[in-house]
mmCIF file of C-alpha atoms and ligand atoms in Angstrom:
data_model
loop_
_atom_site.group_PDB
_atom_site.id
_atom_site.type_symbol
_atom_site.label_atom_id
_atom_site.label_comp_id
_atom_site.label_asym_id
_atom_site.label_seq_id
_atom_site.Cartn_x
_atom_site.Cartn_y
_atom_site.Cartn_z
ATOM 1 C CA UNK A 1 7.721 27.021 14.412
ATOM 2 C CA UNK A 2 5.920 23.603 15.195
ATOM 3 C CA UNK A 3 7.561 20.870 13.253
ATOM 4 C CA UNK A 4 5.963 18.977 10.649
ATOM 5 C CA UNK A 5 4.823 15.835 11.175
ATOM 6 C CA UNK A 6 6.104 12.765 7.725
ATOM 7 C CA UNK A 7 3.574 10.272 6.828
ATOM 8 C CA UNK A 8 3.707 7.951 4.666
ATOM 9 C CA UNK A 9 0.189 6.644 3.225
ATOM 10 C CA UNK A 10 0.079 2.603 2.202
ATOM 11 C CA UNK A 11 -2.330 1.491 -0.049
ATOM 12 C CA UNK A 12 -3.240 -1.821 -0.519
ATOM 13 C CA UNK A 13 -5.523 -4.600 -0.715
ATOM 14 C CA UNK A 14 -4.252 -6.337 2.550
ATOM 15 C CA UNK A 15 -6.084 -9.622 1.033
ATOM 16 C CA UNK A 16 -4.626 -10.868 3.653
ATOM 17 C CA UNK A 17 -2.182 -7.767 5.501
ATOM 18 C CA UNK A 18 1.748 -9.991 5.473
ATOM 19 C CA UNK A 19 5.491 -9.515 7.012
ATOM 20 C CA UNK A 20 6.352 -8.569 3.354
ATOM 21 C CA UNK A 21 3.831 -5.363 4.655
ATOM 22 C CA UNK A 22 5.460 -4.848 7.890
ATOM 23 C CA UNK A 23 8.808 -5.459 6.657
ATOM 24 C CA UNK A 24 8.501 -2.396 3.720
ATOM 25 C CA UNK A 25 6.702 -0.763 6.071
ATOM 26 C CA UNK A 26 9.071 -0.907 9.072
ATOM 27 C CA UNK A 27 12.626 -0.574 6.776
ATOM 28 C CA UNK A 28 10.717 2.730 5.310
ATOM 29 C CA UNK A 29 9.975 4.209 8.723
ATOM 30 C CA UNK A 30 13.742 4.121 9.943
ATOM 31 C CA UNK A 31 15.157 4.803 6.662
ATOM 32 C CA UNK A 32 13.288 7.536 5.384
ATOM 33 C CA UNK A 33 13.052 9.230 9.146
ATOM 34 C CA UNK A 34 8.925 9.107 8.869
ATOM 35 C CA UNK A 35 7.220 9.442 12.118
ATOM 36 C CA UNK A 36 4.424 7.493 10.844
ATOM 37 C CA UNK A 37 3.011 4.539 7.771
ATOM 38 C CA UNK A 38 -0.655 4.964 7.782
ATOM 39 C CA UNK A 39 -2.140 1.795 6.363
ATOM 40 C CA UNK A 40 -5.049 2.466 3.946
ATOM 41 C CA UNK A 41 -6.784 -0.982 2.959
ATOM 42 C CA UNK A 42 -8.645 -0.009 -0.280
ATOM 43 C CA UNK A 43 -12.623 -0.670 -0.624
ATOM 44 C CA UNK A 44 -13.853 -2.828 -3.189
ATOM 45 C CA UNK A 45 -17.287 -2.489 -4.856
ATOM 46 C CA UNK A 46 -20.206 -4.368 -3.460
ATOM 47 C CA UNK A 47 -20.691 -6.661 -6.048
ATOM 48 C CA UNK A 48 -16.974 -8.498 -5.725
ATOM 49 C CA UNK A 49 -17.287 -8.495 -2.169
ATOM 50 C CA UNK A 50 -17.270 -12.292 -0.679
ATOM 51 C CA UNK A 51 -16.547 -13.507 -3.650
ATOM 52 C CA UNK A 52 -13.611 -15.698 -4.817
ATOM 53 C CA UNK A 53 -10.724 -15.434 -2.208
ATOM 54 C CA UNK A 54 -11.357 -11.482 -1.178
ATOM 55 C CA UNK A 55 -12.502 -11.131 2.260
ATOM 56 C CA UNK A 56 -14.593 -8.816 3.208
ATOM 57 C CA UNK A 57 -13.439 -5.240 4.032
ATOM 58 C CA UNK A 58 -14.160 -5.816 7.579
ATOM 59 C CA UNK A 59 -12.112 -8.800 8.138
ATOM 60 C CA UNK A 60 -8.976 -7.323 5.489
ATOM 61 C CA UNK A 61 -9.705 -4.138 8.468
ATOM 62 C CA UNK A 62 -9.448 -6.316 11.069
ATOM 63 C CA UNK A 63 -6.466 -8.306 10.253
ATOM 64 C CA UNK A 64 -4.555 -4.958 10.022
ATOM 65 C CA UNK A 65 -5.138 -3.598 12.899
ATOM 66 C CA UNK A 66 -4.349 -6.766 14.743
ATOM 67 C CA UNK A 67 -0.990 -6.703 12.475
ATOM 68 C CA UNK A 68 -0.563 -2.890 13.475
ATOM 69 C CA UNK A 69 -1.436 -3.684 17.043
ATOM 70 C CA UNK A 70 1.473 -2.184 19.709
ATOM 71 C CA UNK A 71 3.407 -0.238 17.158
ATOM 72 C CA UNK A 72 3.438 3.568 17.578
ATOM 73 C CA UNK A 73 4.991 4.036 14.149
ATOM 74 C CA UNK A 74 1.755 2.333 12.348
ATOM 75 C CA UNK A 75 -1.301 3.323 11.727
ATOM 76 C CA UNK A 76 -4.430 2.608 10.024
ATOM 77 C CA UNK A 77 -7.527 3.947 8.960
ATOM 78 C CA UNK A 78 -11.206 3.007 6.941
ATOM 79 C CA UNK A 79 -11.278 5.517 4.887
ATOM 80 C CA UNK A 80 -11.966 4.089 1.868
ATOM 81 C CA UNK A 81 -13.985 1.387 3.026
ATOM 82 C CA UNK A 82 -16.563 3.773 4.538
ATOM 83 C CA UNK A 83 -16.616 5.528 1.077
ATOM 84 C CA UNK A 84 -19.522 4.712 -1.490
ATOM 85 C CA UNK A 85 -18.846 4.116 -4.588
ATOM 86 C CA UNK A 86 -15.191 3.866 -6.594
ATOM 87 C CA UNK A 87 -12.539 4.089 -4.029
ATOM 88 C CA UNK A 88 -9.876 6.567 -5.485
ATOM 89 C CA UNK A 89 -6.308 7.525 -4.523
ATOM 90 C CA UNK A 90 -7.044 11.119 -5.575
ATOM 91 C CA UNK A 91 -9.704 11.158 -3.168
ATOM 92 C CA UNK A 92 -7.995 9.855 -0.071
ATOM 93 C CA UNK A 93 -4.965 11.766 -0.819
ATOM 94 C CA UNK A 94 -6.945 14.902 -1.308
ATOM 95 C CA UNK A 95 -8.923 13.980 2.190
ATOM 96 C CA UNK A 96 -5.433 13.046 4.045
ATOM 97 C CA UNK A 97 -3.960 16.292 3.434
ATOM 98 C CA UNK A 98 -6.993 18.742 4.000
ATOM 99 C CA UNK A 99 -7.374 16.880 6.740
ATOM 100 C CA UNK A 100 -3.722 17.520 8.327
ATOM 101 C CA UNK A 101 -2.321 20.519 6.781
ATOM 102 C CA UNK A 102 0.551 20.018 9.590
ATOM 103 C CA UNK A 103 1.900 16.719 7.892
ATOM 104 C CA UNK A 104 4.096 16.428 4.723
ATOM 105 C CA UNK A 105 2.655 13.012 3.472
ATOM 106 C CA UNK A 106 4.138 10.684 0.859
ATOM 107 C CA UNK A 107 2.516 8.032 -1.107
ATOM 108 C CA UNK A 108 4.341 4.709 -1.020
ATOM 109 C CA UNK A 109 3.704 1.592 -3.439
ATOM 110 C CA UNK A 110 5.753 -1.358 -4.813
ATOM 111 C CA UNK A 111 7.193 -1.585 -8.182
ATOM 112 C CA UNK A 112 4.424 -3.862 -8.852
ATOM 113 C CA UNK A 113 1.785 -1.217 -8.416
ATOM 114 C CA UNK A 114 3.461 1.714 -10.169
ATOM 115 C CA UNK A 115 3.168 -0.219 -13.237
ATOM 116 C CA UNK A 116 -0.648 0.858 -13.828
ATOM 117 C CA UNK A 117 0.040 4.463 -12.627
ATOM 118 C CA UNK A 118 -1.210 5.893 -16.110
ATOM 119 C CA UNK A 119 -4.197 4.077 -15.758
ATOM 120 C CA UNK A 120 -5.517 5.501 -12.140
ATOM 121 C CA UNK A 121 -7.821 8.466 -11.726
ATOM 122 C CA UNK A 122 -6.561 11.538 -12.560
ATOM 123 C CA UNK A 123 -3.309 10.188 -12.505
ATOM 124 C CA UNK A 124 -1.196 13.291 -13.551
ATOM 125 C CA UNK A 125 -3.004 15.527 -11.039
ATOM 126 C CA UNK A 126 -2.030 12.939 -8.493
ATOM 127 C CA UNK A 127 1.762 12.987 -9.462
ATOM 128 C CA UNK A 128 1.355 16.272 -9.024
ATOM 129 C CA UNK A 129 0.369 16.989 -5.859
ATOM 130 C CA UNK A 130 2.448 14.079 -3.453
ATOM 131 C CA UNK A 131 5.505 12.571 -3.850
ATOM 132 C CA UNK A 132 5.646 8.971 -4.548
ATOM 133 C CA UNK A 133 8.096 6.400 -3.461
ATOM 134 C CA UNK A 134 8.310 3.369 -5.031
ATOM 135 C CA UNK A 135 9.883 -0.384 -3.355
ATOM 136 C CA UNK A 136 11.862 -2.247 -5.391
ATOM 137 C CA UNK A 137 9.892 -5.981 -5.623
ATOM 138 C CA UNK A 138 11.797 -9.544 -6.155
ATOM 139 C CA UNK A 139 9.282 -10.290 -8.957
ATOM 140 C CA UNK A 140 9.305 -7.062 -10.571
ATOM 141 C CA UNK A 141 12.454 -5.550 -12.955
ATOM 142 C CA UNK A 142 14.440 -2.440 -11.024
ATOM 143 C CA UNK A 143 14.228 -0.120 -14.247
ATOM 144 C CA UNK A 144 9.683 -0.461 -14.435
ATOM 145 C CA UNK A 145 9.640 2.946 -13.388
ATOM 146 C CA UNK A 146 12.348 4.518 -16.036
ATOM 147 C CA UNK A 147 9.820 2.642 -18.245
ATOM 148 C CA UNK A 148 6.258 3.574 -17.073
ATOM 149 C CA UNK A 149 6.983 7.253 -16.781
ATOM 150 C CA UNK A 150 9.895 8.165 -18.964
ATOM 151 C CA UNK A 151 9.104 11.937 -19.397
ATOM 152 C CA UNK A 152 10.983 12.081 -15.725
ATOM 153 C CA UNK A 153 14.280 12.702 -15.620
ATOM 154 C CA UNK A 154 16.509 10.130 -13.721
ATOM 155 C CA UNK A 155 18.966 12.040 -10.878
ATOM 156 C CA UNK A 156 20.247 8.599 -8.700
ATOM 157 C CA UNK A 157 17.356 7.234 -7.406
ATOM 158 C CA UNK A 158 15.051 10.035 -7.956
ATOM 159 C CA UNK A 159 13.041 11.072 -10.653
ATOM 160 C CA UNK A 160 12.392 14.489 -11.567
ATOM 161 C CA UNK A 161 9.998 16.367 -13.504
ATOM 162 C CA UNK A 162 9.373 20.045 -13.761
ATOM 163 C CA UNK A 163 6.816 21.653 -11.430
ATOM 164 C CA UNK A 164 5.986 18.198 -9.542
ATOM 165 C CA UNK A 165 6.844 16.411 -6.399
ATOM 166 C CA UNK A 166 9.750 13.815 -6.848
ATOM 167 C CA UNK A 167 9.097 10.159 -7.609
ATOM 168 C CA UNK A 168 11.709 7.915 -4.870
ATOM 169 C CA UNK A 169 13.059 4.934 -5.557
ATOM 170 C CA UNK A 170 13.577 2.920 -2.232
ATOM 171 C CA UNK A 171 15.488 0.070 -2.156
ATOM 172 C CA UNK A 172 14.094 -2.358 0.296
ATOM 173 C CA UNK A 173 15.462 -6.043 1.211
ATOM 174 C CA UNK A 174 13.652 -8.599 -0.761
ATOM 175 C CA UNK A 175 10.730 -10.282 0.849
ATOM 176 C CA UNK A 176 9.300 -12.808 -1.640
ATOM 177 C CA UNK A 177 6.200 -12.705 -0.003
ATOM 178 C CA UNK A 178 2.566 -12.091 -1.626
ATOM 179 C CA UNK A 179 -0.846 -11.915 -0.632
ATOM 180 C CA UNK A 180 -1.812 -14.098 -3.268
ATOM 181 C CA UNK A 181 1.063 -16.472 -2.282
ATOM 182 C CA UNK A 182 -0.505 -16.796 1.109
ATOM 183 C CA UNK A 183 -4.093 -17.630 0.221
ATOM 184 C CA UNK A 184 -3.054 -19.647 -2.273
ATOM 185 C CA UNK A 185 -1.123 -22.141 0.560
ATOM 186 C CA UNK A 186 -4.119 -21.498 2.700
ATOM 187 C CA UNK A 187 -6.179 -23.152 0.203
ATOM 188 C CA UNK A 188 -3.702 -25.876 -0.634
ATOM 189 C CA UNK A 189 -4.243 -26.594 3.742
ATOM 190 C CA UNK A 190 -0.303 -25.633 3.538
ATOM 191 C CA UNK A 191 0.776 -23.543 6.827
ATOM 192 C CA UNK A 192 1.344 -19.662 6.514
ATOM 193 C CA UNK A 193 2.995 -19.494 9.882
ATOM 194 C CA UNK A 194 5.915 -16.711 9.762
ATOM 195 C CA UNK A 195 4.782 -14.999 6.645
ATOM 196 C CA UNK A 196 1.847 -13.435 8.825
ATOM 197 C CA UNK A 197 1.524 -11.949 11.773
ATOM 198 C CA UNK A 198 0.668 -14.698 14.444
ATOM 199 C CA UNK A 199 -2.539 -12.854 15.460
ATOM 200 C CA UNK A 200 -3.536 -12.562 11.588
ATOM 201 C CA UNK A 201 -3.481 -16.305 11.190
ATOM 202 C CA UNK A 202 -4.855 -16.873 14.194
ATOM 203 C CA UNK A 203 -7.835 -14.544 12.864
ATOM 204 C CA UNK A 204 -7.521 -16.139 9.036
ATOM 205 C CA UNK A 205 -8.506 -19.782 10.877
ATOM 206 C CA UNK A 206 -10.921 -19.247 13.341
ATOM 207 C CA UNK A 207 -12.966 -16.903 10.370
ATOM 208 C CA UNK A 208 -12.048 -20.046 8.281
ATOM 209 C CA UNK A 209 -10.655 -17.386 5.353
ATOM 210 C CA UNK A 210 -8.833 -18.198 2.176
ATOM 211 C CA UNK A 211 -9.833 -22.020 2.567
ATOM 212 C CA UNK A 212 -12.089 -23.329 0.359
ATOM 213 C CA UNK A 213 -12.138 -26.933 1.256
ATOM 214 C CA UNK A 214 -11.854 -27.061 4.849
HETATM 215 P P1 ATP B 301 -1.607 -9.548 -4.053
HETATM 216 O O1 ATP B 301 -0.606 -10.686 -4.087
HETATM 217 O O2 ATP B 301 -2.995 -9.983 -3.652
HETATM 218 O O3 ATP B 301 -1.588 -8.702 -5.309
HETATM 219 P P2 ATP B 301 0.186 -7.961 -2.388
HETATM 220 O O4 ATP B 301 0.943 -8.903 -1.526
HETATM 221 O O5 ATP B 301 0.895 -7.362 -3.575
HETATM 222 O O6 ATP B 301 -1.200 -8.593 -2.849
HETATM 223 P P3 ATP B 301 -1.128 -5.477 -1.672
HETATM 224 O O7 ATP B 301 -2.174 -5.378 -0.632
HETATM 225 O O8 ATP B 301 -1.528 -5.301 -3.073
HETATM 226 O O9 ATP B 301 -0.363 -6.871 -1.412
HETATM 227 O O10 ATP B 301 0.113 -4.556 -1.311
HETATM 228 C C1 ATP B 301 0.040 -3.200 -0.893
HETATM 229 C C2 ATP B 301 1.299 -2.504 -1.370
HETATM 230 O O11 ATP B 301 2.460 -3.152 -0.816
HETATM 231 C C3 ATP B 301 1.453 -2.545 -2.894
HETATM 232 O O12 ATP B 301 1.954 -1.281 -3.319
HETATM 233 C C4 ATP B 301 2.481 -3.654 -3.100
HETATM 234 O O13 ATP B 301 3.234 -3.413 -4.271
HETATM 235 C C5 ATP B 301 3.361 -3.523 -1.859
HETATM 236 N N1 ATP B 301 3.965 -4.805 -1.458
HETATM 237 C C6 ATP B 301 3.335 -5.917 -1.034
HETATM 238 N N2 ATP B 301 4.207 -6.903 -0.731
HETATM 239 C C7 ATP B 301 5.449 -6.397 -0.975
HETATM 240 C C8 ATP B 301 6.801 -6.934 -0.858
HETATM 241 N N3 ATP B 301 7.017 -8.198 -0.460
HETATM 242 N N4 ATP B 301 7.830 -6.115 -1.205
HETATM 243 C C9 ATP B 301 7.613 -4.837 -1.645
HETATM 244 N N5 ATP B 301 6.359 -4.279 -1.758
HETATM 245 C C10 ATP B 301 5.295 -5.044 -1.447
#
């Protein structure tokens, strides 16, 4: 019997992709014994795009693959960018595993990000069809997802609930890194060297991104 291939999908802005990304990302692969972390920058309606201090989906597209760029274990795709419309989770999910009915995929977020679970399209349906693993976060309490979903049942560092996939809690090293933390220095003109890859800010100041005043 062929074996089955473990992917684990990332969603995120990437506003701009960071090391706190690669770090999860990385720790996740080894730990967890995935053969793969498919990066899945999310698409943002027309109408907010170029404004403020998101880039366009291009350049957020571009800045992860140059991130990715040399390492077998990452991967990325524009899946939700090419999509019209609302970008949803459901959707892509739905997509990834029609798509590769040979791969057991998981869906990994931060603490941070769990915290609006009930709010997502079709939320429940979602829960029930992948599991999800959640990364502890510096700025976020340990315990958000005992209070988010508390109809699951705590076993360790899983959480159980009849009939669906388990939620995981991963414990990952701290890396007080954030996207908004980094364009917020770029705008200041403060230096963002070793909290993104080298090519990324290379990228971030020839496009002149993030920087308002210069
Ligand atoms: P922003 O500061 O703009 O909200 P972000 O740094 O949180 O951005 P996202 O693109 O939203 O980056 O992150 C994608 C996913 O990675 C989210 O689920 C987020 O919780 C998680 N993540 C980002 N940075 C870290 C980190 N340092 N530690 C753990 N998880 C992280």
């Amino acid at each position: 019997m062929a074996t089955r291939l473990k992917t684990a999908i990332l969603g995120g802005t990437f506003n701009p992709v960071h090391m706190g990304h690669l770090g999860i990302a990385e720790e996740v692969l080894q730990s967890q014994g995935l053969d793969r972390v498919l990066f899945v920058p999310a698409g943002v309606p027309p109408w907010k795009a170029g404004r403020g201090d998101l880039a366009s989906a291009e350049d957020r597209l571009h800045m992860v693959a140059l991130a990715l760029e040399g390492n077998p274990g990452f991967g990325v795709t524009d899946l939700e960018l090419r999509r019209e419309g609302p970008s949803y989770t459901w959707d892509t999910v739905s997509f990834l595993m029609e798509a590769h009915p040979d791969t057991d995929f998981s869906f990994l977020l931060g603490m941070d990000a769990i915290a609006g679970i009930r709010s997502w399209h079709r939320w429940e349906s979602l829960l029930s069809k992948i599991s999800f693993w959640v990364m502890t976060r510096p700025d976020t309490p340990f315990e958000t997802l005992e209070r988010v979903l508390p109809e699951y049942v705590p076993a360790g560092d899983r959480f159980l609930y009849p009939g669906r996939p388990e939620i995981r809690r991963i414990s990952v090293s701290p890396l007080a890194v954030s996207a908004t933390e980094i364009r917020r220095r770029i705008s200041e003109g403060r230096s963002v060297t070793g909290l993104v890859p080298e090519a990324v800010c290379d990228y971030i100041r020839d496009r002149g991104l993030y920087c308002h005043a210069c």
